[in-house]
Amino acid sequence: ILNVEQSPQSLHVQEGDSTNFTCSFPSSNFYALHWYRWETAKSPEALFVMTLNGDEKKKGRISATLNTKEGYSYLYIKGSQPEDSATYLCAYLNTGNQFYFGTGTSLTVIP
Amino acid sequence: DTEVTQTPKHLVMGMTNKKSLKCEQHMGHRAMYWYKQKAKKPPELMFVYSYEKLSINESVPSRFSPECPNSSLLNLHLHALQPEDSALYLCASSQVYTRDLSGNTIYFGEGSWLTVV
């Protein structure tokens, strides 16, 4: 059984605050890490695909970093807005082409 | 069009019923997936179709029967399900089911909520 863990499980922040959360995954046999944003009753939306150690990706106010040697990725949201409220899922793809989702971080941004 | 469309959005079925979930994409993707998600758990892969052929079956019980009639459609036929099969069933697609250096973005549908009574 392969563990992809996300922390915290849930998070409440005030509008305008910046926040970050973590995805931990096995450092061996790493191939790629995906981040998804999933709003209730909508499709999970792909945010980033990261493959190289030290990768940093940015999309608007959301950015992510990747450390494949120690097996973690951070997702940062700068100046959180209520529309950022969603579950953020990471998914780890290994060299055996197996895809494992994390447990998700549920973010609520309070106006 | 970057949509994966799933129907129905909600389905309630009895344990003796036969029903189907449908999924459609028009992005020219040649890999399509079924995932099952129970509340507060990550999505679990059920099946992968690559070029309309079943590539992966993650030891899914035979009461779930996938079908890929063409490159745009993916069905999941349901028969003799159990109440514990109640879950959100997500369909997804990607360009291909082999890895490339730029990553393999997977596009998800909104899911079909299934309740077995």
PDB file of C-alpha atoms in Angstrom:
ATOM      1  CA  ILE A   1       0.000   0.000   0.000  1.00  0.00           C
ATOM      2  CA  LEU A   2       1.408   3.319  -1.028  1.00  0.00           C
ATOM      3  CA  ASN A   3       0.663   6.437   1.048  1.00  0.00           C
ATOM      4  CA  VAL A   4       0.218   9.863  -0.436  1.00  0.00           C
ATOM      5  CA  GLU A   5      -0.614  12.139   2.448  1.00  0.00           C
ATOM      6  CA  GLN A   6      -1.845  15.670   2.479  1.00  0.00           C
ATOM      7  CA  SER A   7      -1.881  18.031   5.413  1.00  0.00           C
ATOM      8  CA  PRO A   8      -3.721  19.652   6.898  1.00  0.00           C
ATOM      9  CA  GLN A   9      -6.921  17.757   6.216  1.00  0.00           C
ATOM     10  CA  SER A  10      -8.921  20.992   6.387  1.00  0.00           C
ATOM     11  CA  LEU A  11      -8.140  24.637   6.690  1.00  0.00           C
ATOM     12  CA  HIS A  12     -10.125  27.813   7.310  1.00  0.00           C
ATOM     13  CA  VAL A  13      -8.488  31.131   6.438  1.00  0.00           C
ATOM     14  CA  GLN A  14      -9.649  34.730   6.255  1.00  0.00           C
ATOM     15  CA  GLU A  15     -10.002  36.406   2.884  1.00  0.00           C
ATOM     16  CA  GLY A  16      -6.712  38.037   1.975  1.00  0.00           C
ATOM     17  CA  ASP A  17      -4.557  35.631   3.983  1.00  0.00           C
ATOM     18  CA  SER A  18      -1.941  33.560   2.249  1.00  0.00           C
ATOM     19  CA  THR A  19      -1.854  29.855   2.947  1.00  0.00           C
ATOM     20  CA  ASN A  20      -0.034  26.685   2.022  1.00  0.00           C
ATOM     21  CA  PHE A  21      -0.437  22.981   2.377  1.00  0.00           C
ATOM     22  CA  THR A  22       1.628  19.872   1.842  1.00  0.00           C
ATOM     23  CA  CYS A  23       1.568  16.691  -0.179  1.00  0.00           C
ATOM     24  CA  SER A  24       3.943  13.916   0.929  1.00  0.00           C
ATOM     25  CA  PHE A  25       4.719  10.963  -1.298  1.00  0.00           C
ATOM     26  CA  PRO A  26       7.312   8.215  -1.658  1.00  0.00           C
ATOM     27  CA  SER A  27      10.584   9.595  -2.992  1.00  0.00           C
ATOM     28  CA  SER A  28      11.457   6.331  -4.725  1.00  0.00           C
ATOM     29  CA  ASN A  29      10.243   5.557  -8.250  1.00  0.00           C
ATOM     30  CA  PHE A  30       8.914   9.087  -8.640  1.00  0.00           C
ATOM     31  CA  TYR A  31       7.729  10.140 -12.083  1.00  0.00           C
ATOM     32  CA  ALA A  32       5.337  13.073 -11.715  1.00  0.00           C
ATOM     33  CA  LEU A  33       3.147  14.913  -9.251  1.00  0.00           C
ATOM     34  CA  HIS A  34      -0.205  16.408 -10.177  1.00  0.00           C
ATOM     35  CA  TRP A  35      -2.207  18.995  -8.267  1.00  0.00           C
ATOM     36  CA  TYR A  36      -5.972  19.283  -8.723  1.00  0.00           C
ATOM     37  CA  ARG A  37      -8.519  21.745  -7.454  1.00  0.00           C
ATOM     38  CA  TRP A  38     -11.935  20.244  -6.807  1.00  0.00           C
ATOM     39  CA  GLU A  39     -14.958  22.362  -6.042  1.00  0.00           C
ATOM     40  CA  THR A  40     -18.086  20.702  -4.753  1.00  0.00           C
ATOM     41  CA  ALA A  41     -20.301  19.383  -7.561  1.00  0.00           C
ATOM     42  CA  LYS A  42     -17.704  20.208 -10.217  1.00  0.00           C
ATOM     43  CA  SER A  43     -14.957  18.293 -11.997  1.00  0.00           C
ATOM     44  CA  PRO A  44     -11.498  18.175 -10.451  1.00  0.00           C
ATOM     45  CA  GLU A  45      -9.501  20.780 -12.334  1.00  0.00           C
ATOM     46  CA  ALA A  46      -5.856  20.138 -13.152  1.00  0.00           C
ATOM     47  CA  LEU A  47      -3.625  22.852 -11.697  1.00  0.00           C
ATOM     48  CA  PHE A  48      -0.065  21.662 -12.198  1.00  0.00           C
ATOM     49  CA  VAL A  49       1.936  18.704 -13.422  1.00  0.00           C
ATOM     50  CA  MET A  50       5.424  18.674 -11.926  1.00  0.00           C
ATOM     51  CA  THR A  51       8.176  16.295 -12.882  1.00  0.00           C
ATOM     52  CA  LEU A  52      11.574  17.716 -11.942  1.00  0.00           C
ATOM     53  CA  ASN A  53      13.104  18.137  -8.509  1.00  0.00           C
ATOM     54  CA  GLY A  54      13.103  21.837  -7.682  1.00  0.00           C
ATOM     55  CA  ASP A  55      10.231  22.574 -10.090  1.00  0.00           C
ATOM     56  CA  GLU A  56       8.199  25.646  -9.277  1.00  0.00           C
ATOM     57  CA  LYS A  57       4.968  26.336 -11.103  1.00  0.00           C
ATOM     58  CA  LYS A  58       2.636  29.291 -10.890  1.00  0.00           C
ATOM     59  CA  LYS A  59      -0.910  29.978 -12.039  1.00  0.00           C
ATOM     60  CA  GLY A  60      -2.240  33.343 -10.933  1.00  0.00           C
ATOM     61  CA  ARG A  61      -2.150  33.463  -7.147  1.00  0.00           C
ATOM     62  CA  ILE A  62      -1.476  29.739  -6.834  1.00  0.00           C
ATOM     63  CA  SER A  63       2.008  28.275  -6.970  1.00  0.00           C
ATOM     64  CA  ALA A  64       3.599  24.930  -6.180  1.00  0.00           C
ATOM     65  CA  THR A  65       7.051  23.590  -5.456  1.00  0.00           C
ATOM     66  CA  LEU A  66       8.415  20.076  -5.711  1.00  0.00           C
ATOM     67  CA  ASN A  67      11.101  18.212  -3.778  1.00  0.00           C
ATOM     68  CA  THR A  68      11.410  14.709  -5.166  1.00  0.00           C
ATOM     69  CA  LYS A  69      14.425  13.783  -3.033  1.00  0.00           C
ATOM     70  CA  GLU A  70      12.529  14.175   0.213  1.00  0.00           C
ATOM     71  CA  GLY A  71       9.109  13.410  -1.244  1.00  0.00           C
ATOM     72  CA  TYR A  72       7.003  16.501  -0.767  1.00  0.00           C
ATOM     73  CA  SER A  73       5.272  19.269  -2.650  1.00  0.00           C
ATOM     74  CA  TYR A  74       3.858  22.515  -1.315  1.00  0.00           C
ATOM     75  CA  LEU A  75       0.898  24.363  -2.767  1.00  0.00           C
ATOM     76  CA  TYR A  76       0.719  28.084  -1.935  1.00  0.00           C
ATOM     77  CA  ILE A  77      -2.203  30.432  -2.344  1.00  0.00           C
ATOM     78  CA  LYS A  78      -1.435  34.120  -2.054  1.00  0.00           C
ATOM     79  CA  GLY A  79      -4.191  36.491  -0.901  1.00  0.00           C
ATOM     80  CA  SER A  80      -6.912  33.837  -0.589  1.00  0.00           C
ATOM     81  CA  GLN A  81     -10.315  34.659  -2.008  1.00  0.00           C
ATOM     82  CA  PRO A  82     -13.664  32.985  -1.235  1.00  0.00           C
ATOM     83  CA  GLU A  83     -13.654  31.451  -4.715  1.00  0.00           C
ATOM     84  CA  ASP A  84     -10.480  29.564  -3.757  1.00  0.00           C
ATOM     85  CA  SER A  85     -12.588  27.450  -1.391  1.00  0.00           C
ATOM     86  CA  ALA A  86     -12.263  23.893  -2.651  1.00  0.00           C
ATOM     87  CA  THR A  87     -10.546  20.605  -1.983  1.00  0.00           C
ATOM     88  CA  TYR A  88      -6.994  20.492  -3.262  1.00  0.00           C
ATOM     89  CA  LEU A  89      -5.844  17.015  -4.275  1.00  0.00           C
ATOM     90  CA  CYS A  90      -2.380  15.883  -5.157  1.00  0.00           C
ATOM     91  CA  ALA A  91      -1.697  12.727  -7.131  1.00  0.00           C
ATOM     92  CA  TYR A  92       1.601  10.888  -7.415  1.00  0.00           C
ATOM     93  CA  LEU A  93       2.568   8.992 -10.551  1.00  0.00           C
ATOM     94  CA  ASN A  94       5.402   6.499 -10.222  1.00  0.00           C
ATOM     95  CA  THR A  95       7.678   4.936 -12.814  1.00  0.00           C
ATOM     96  CA  GLY A  96       5.407   1.911 -12.883  1.00  0.00           C
ATOM     97  CA  ASN A  97       2.690   4.185 -14.268  1.00  0.00           C
ATOM     98  CA  GLN A  98       0.636   3.835 -11.094  1.00  0.00           C
ATOM     99  CA  PHE A  99      -1.343   6.880 -10.052  1.00  0.00           C
ATOM    100  CA  TYR A 100      -2.176   7.511  -6.405  1.00  0.00           C
ATOM    101  CA  PHE A 101      -4.308  10.336  -5.086  1.00  0.00           C
ATOM    102  CA  GLY A 102      -3.764  12.001  -1.744  1.00  0.00           C
ATOM    103  CA  THR A 103      -6.532  12.446   0.772  1.00  0.00           C
ATOM    104  CA  GLY A 104      -7.036  16.109  -0.066  1.00  0.00           C
ATOM    105  CA  THR A 105      -6.945  19.381   1.830  1.00  0.00           C
ATOM    106  CA  SER A 106     -10.299  21.115   2.173  1.00  0.00           C
ATOM    107  CA  LEU A 107      -9.837  24.895   2.090  1.00  0.00           C
ATOM    108  CA  THR A 108     -12.525  27.324   3.226  1.00  0.00           C
ATOM    109  CA  VAL A 109     -11.865  31.031   2.724  1.00  0.00           C
ATOM    110  CA  ILE A 110     -14.016  33.159   4.997  1.00  0.00           C
ATOM    111  CA  PRO A 111     -15.095  36.522   3.568  1.00  0.00           C
TER     112      PRO A 111
ATOM    113  CA  ASP B   1     -13.934  21.962 -25.695  1.00  0.00           C
ATOM    114  CA  THR B   2     -12.086  20.647 -22.656  1.00  0.00           C
ATOM    115  CA  GLU B   3     -15.013  18.873 -21.110  1.00  0.00           C
ATOM    116  CA  VAL B   4     -15.644  15.377 -19.962  1.00  0.00           C
ATOM    117  CA  THR B   5     -19.382  14.896 -19.723  1.00  0.00           C
ATOM    118  CA  GLN B   6     -20.950  12.277 -17.494  1.00  0.00           C
ATOM    119  CA  THR B   7     -24.558  11.147 -17.354  1.00  0.00           C
ATOM    120  CA  PRO B   8     -26.601  10.734 -15.317  1.00  0.00           C
ATOM    121  CA  LYS B   9     -25.474  13.050 -12.525  1.00  0.00           C
ATOM    122  CA  HIS B  10     -27.486  11.068  -9.992  1.00  0.00           C
ATOM    123  CA  LEU B  11     -28.664   7.465 -10.138  1.00  0.00           C
ATOM    124  CA  VAL B  12     -30.597   5.441  -7.608  1.00  0.00           C
ATOM    125  CA  MET B  13     -30.874   1.750  -8.375  1.00  0.00           C
ATOM    126  CA  GLY B  14     -32.003  -1.417  -6.707  1.00  0.00           C
ATOM    127  CA  MET B  15     -29.737  -4.379  -6.168  1.00  0.00           C
ATOM    128  CA  THR B  16     -31.401  -6.324  -8.979  1.00  0.00           C
ATOM    129  CA  ASN B  17     -31.384  -3.499 -11.506  1.00  0.00           C
ATOM    130  CA  LYS B  18     -29.189  -3.131 -14.568  1.00  0.00           C
ATOM    131  CA  LYS B  19     -28.108   0.413 -15.319  1.00  0.00           C
ATOM    132  CA  SER B  20     -25.251   2.212 -17.057  1.00  0.00           C
ATOM    133  CA  LEU B  21     -23.134   5.271 -16.457  1.00  0.00           C
ATOM    134  CA  LYS B  22     -21.981   7.157 -19.536  1.00  0.00           C
ATOM    135  CA  CYS B  23     -18.986   9.327 -20.227  1.00  0.00           C
ATOM    136  CA  GLU B  24     -18.101  11.359 -23.300  1.00  0.00           C
ATOM    137  CA  GLN B  25     -15.170  13.528 -24.375  1.00  0.00           C
ATOM    138  CA  HIS B  26     -14.395  15.260 -27.657  1.00  0.00           C
ATOM    139  CA  MET B  27     -10.817  16.281 -27.006  1.00  0.00           C
ATOM    140  CA  GLY B  28      -9.369  13.506 -29.131  1.00  0.00           C
ATOM    141  CA  HIS B  29      -8.022  11.784 -26.024  1.00  0.00           C
ATOM    142  CA  ARG B  30      -7.158   8.125 -26.429  1.00  0.00           C
ATOM    143  CA  ALA B  31      -7.078   7.202 -22.746  1.00  0.00           C
ATOM    144  CA  MET B  32     -10.198   7.091 -20.602  1.00  0.00           C
ATOM    145  CA  TYR B  33     -10.583   6.150 -16.962  1.00  0.00           C
ATOM    146  CA  TRP B  34     -13.187   5.195 -14.388  1.00  0.00           C
ATOM    147  CA  TYR B  35     -12.592   6.128 -10.748  1.00  0.00           C
ATOM    148  CA  LYS B  36     -14.689   5.417  -7.690  1.00  0.00           C
ATOM    149  CA  GLN B  37     -14.755   7.797  -4.778  1.00  0.00           C
ATOM    150  CA  LYS B  38     -16.284   7.136  -1.379  1.00  0.00           C
ATOM    151  CA  ALA B  39     -16.883  10.027   0.996  1.00  0.00           C
ATOM    152  CA  LYS B  40     -13.717  11.579   2.466  1.00  0.00           C
ATOM    153  CA  LYS B  41     -11.473   9.139   0.620  1.00  0.00           C
ATOM    154  CA  PRO B  42      -9.274   9.728  -2.432  1.00  0.00           C
ATOM    155  CA  PRO B  43     -10.565   8.572  -5.823  1.00  0.00           C
ATOM    156  CA  GLU B  44      -9.644   4.950  -6.566  1.00  0.00           C
ATOM    157  CA  LEU B  45      -8.835   3.824 -10.079  1.00  0.00           C
ATOM    158  CA  MET B  46     -11.140   1.127 -11.463  1.00  0.00           C
ATOM    159  CA  PHE B  47     -10.399   0.816 -15.186  1.00  0.00           C
ATOM    160  CA  VAL B  48      -8.201   2.353 -17.855  1.00  0.00           C
ATOM    161  CA  TYR B  49      -8.938   2.182 -21.571  1.00  0.00           C
ATOM    162  CA  SER B  50      -6.172   3.003 -23.976  1.00  0.00           C
ATOM    163  CA  TYR B  51      -7.024   3.247 -27.676  1.00  0.00           C
ATOM    164  CA  GLU B  52     -10.395   1.666 -26.930  1.00  0.00           C
ATOM    165  CA  LYS B  53      -8.798  -1.380 -25.350  1.00  0.00           C
ATOM    166  CA  LEU B  54      -8.981  -2.237 -21.665  1.00  0.00           C
ATOM    167  CA  SER B  55      -5.481  -1.689 -20.310  1.00  0.00           C
ATOM    168  CA  ILE B  56      -6.026  -1.832 -16.584  1.00  0.00           C
ATOM    169  CA  ASN B  57      -8.640  -3.496 -14.425  1.00  0.00           C
ATOM    170  CA  GLU B  58      -7.845  -2.856 -10.778  1.00  0.00           C
ATOM    171  CA  SER B  59      -9.441  -6.101  -9.586  1.00  0.00           C
ATOM    172  CA  VAL B  60     -12.896  -4.625  -9.876  1.00  0.00           C
ATOM    173  CA  PRO B  61     -15.802  -7.034  -9.243  1.00  0.00           C
ATOM    174  CA  SER B  62     -17.551  -8.292 -12.352  1.00  0.00           C
ATOM    175  CA  ARG B  63     -20.769  -6.550 -11.379  1.00  0.00           C
ATOM    176  CA  PHE B  64     -19.037  -3.495 -12.883  1.00  0.00           C
ATOM    177  CA  SER B  65     -18.520  -3.934 -16.604  1.00  0.00           C
ATOM    178  CA  PRO B  66     -16.774  -1.212 -18.613  1.00  0.00           C
ATOM    179  CA  GLU B  67     -17.263  -0.691 -22.320  1.00  0.00           C
ATOM    180  CA  CYS B  68     -15.551   1.639 -24.755  1.00  0.00           C
ATOM    181  CA  PRO B  69     -17.660   1.710 -27.953  1.00  0.00           C
ATOM    182  CA  ASN B  70     -15.427   4.321 -29.597  1.00  0.00           C
ATOM    183  CA  SER B  71     -12.658   6.755 -28.772  1.00  0.00           C
ATOM    184  CA  SER B  72     -15.088   9.377 -27.407  1.00  0.00           C
ATOM    185  CA  LEU B  73     -17.334   7.213 -25.269  1.00  0.00           C
ATOM    186  CA  LEU B  74     -16.869   5.176 -22.149  1.00  0.00           C
ATOM    187  CA  ASN B  75     -19.650   3.317 -20.384  1.00  0.00           C
ATOM    188  CA  LEU B  76     -19.821   1.568 -17.053  1.00  0.00           C
ATOM    189  CA  HIS B  77     -22.512  -1.117 -16.931  1.00  0.00           C
ATOM    190  CA  LEU B  78     -23.849  -1.904 -13.501  1.00  0.00           C
ATOM    191  CA  HIS B  79     -25.610  -5.109 -12.500  1.00  0.00           C
ATOM    192  CA  ALA B  80     -26.430  -6.707  -9.165  1.00  0.00           C
ATOM    193  CA  LEU B  81     -24.693  -3.997  -7.190  1.00  0.00           C
ATOM    194  CA  GLN B  82     -24.495  -3.875  -3.420  1.00  0.00           C
ATOM    195  CA  PRO B  83     -25.299  -0.938  -1.132  1.00  0.00           C
ATOM    196  CA  GLU B  84     -21.585  -0.545  -0.420  1.00  0.00           C
ATOM    197  CA  ASP B  85     -21.091   0.273  -4.105  1.00  0.00           C
ATOM    198  CA  SER B  86     -22.837   3.585  -3.494  1.00  0.00           C
ATOM    199  CA  ALA B  87     -20.252   6.222  -4.321  1.00  0.00           C
ATOM    200  CA  LEU B  88     -19.267   8.969  -6.717  1.00  0.00           C
ATOM    201  CA  TYR B  89     -18.073   7.514 -10.022  1.00  0.00           C
ATOM    202  CA  LEU B  90     -15.694   9.764 -11.886  1.00  0.00           C
ATOM    203  CA  CYS B  91     -14.763   9.470 -15.525  1.00  0.00           C
ATOM    204  CA  ALA B  92     -11.559  11.029 -16.807  1.00  0.00           C
ATOM    205  CA  SER B  93      -9.546  11.225 -19.987  1.00  0.00           C
ATOM    206  CA  SER B  94      -6.038  12.116 -21.060  1.00  0.00           C
ATOM    207  CA  GLN B  95      -4.164  12.470 -24.315  1.00  0.00           C
ATOM    208  CA  VAL B  96      -2.638   9.026 -24.040  1.00  0.00           C
ATOM    209  CA  TYR B  97      -1.941   6.444 -21.388  1.00  0.00           C
ATOM    210  CA  THR B  98       1.802   6.566 -21.695  1.00  0.00           C
ATOM    211  CA  ARG B  99       4.000   8.987 -19.925  1.00  0.00           C
ATOM    212  CA  ASP B 100       5.870  11.818 -21.531  1.00  0.00           C
ATOM    213  CA  LEU B 101       8.185  14.374 -20.076  1.00  0.00           C
ATOM    214  CA  SER B 102       5.614  17.135 -20.040  1.00  0.00           C
ATOM    215  CA  GLY B 103       3.295  15.150 -17.836  1.00  0.00           C
ATOM    216  CA  ASN B 104      -0.050  13.671 -18.622  1.00  0.00           C
ATOM    217  CA  THR B 105      -2.871  16.019 -17.658  1.00  0.00           C
ATOM    218  CA  ILE B 106      -6.018  14.183 -16.765  1.00  0.00           C
ATOM    219  CA  TYR B 107      -9.371  15.850 -17.283  1.00  0.00           C
ATOM    220  CA  PHE B 108     -12.228  14.752 -15.061  1.00  0.00           C
ATOM    221  CA  GLY B 109     -15.966  14.761 -15.452  1.00  0.00           C
ATOM    222  CA  GLU B 110     -18.218  16.032 -12.680  1.00  0.00           C
ATOM    223  CA  GLY B 111     -19.046  12.515 -11.619  1.00  0.00           C
ATOM    224  CA  SER B 112     -22.154  10.393 -11.282  1.00  0.00           C
ATOM    225  CA  TRP B 113     -23.533   9.942  -7.788  1.00  0.00           C
ATOM    226  CA  LEU B 114     -24.726   6.376  -7.447  1.00  0.00           C
ATOM    227  CA  THR B 115     -26.945   5.139  -4.644  1.00  0.00           C
ATOM    228  CA  VAL B 116     -27.742   1.428  -4.415  1.00  0.00           C
ATOM    229  CA  VAL B 117     -30.793   0.616  -2.338  1.00  0.00           C
TER     230      VAL B 117
END
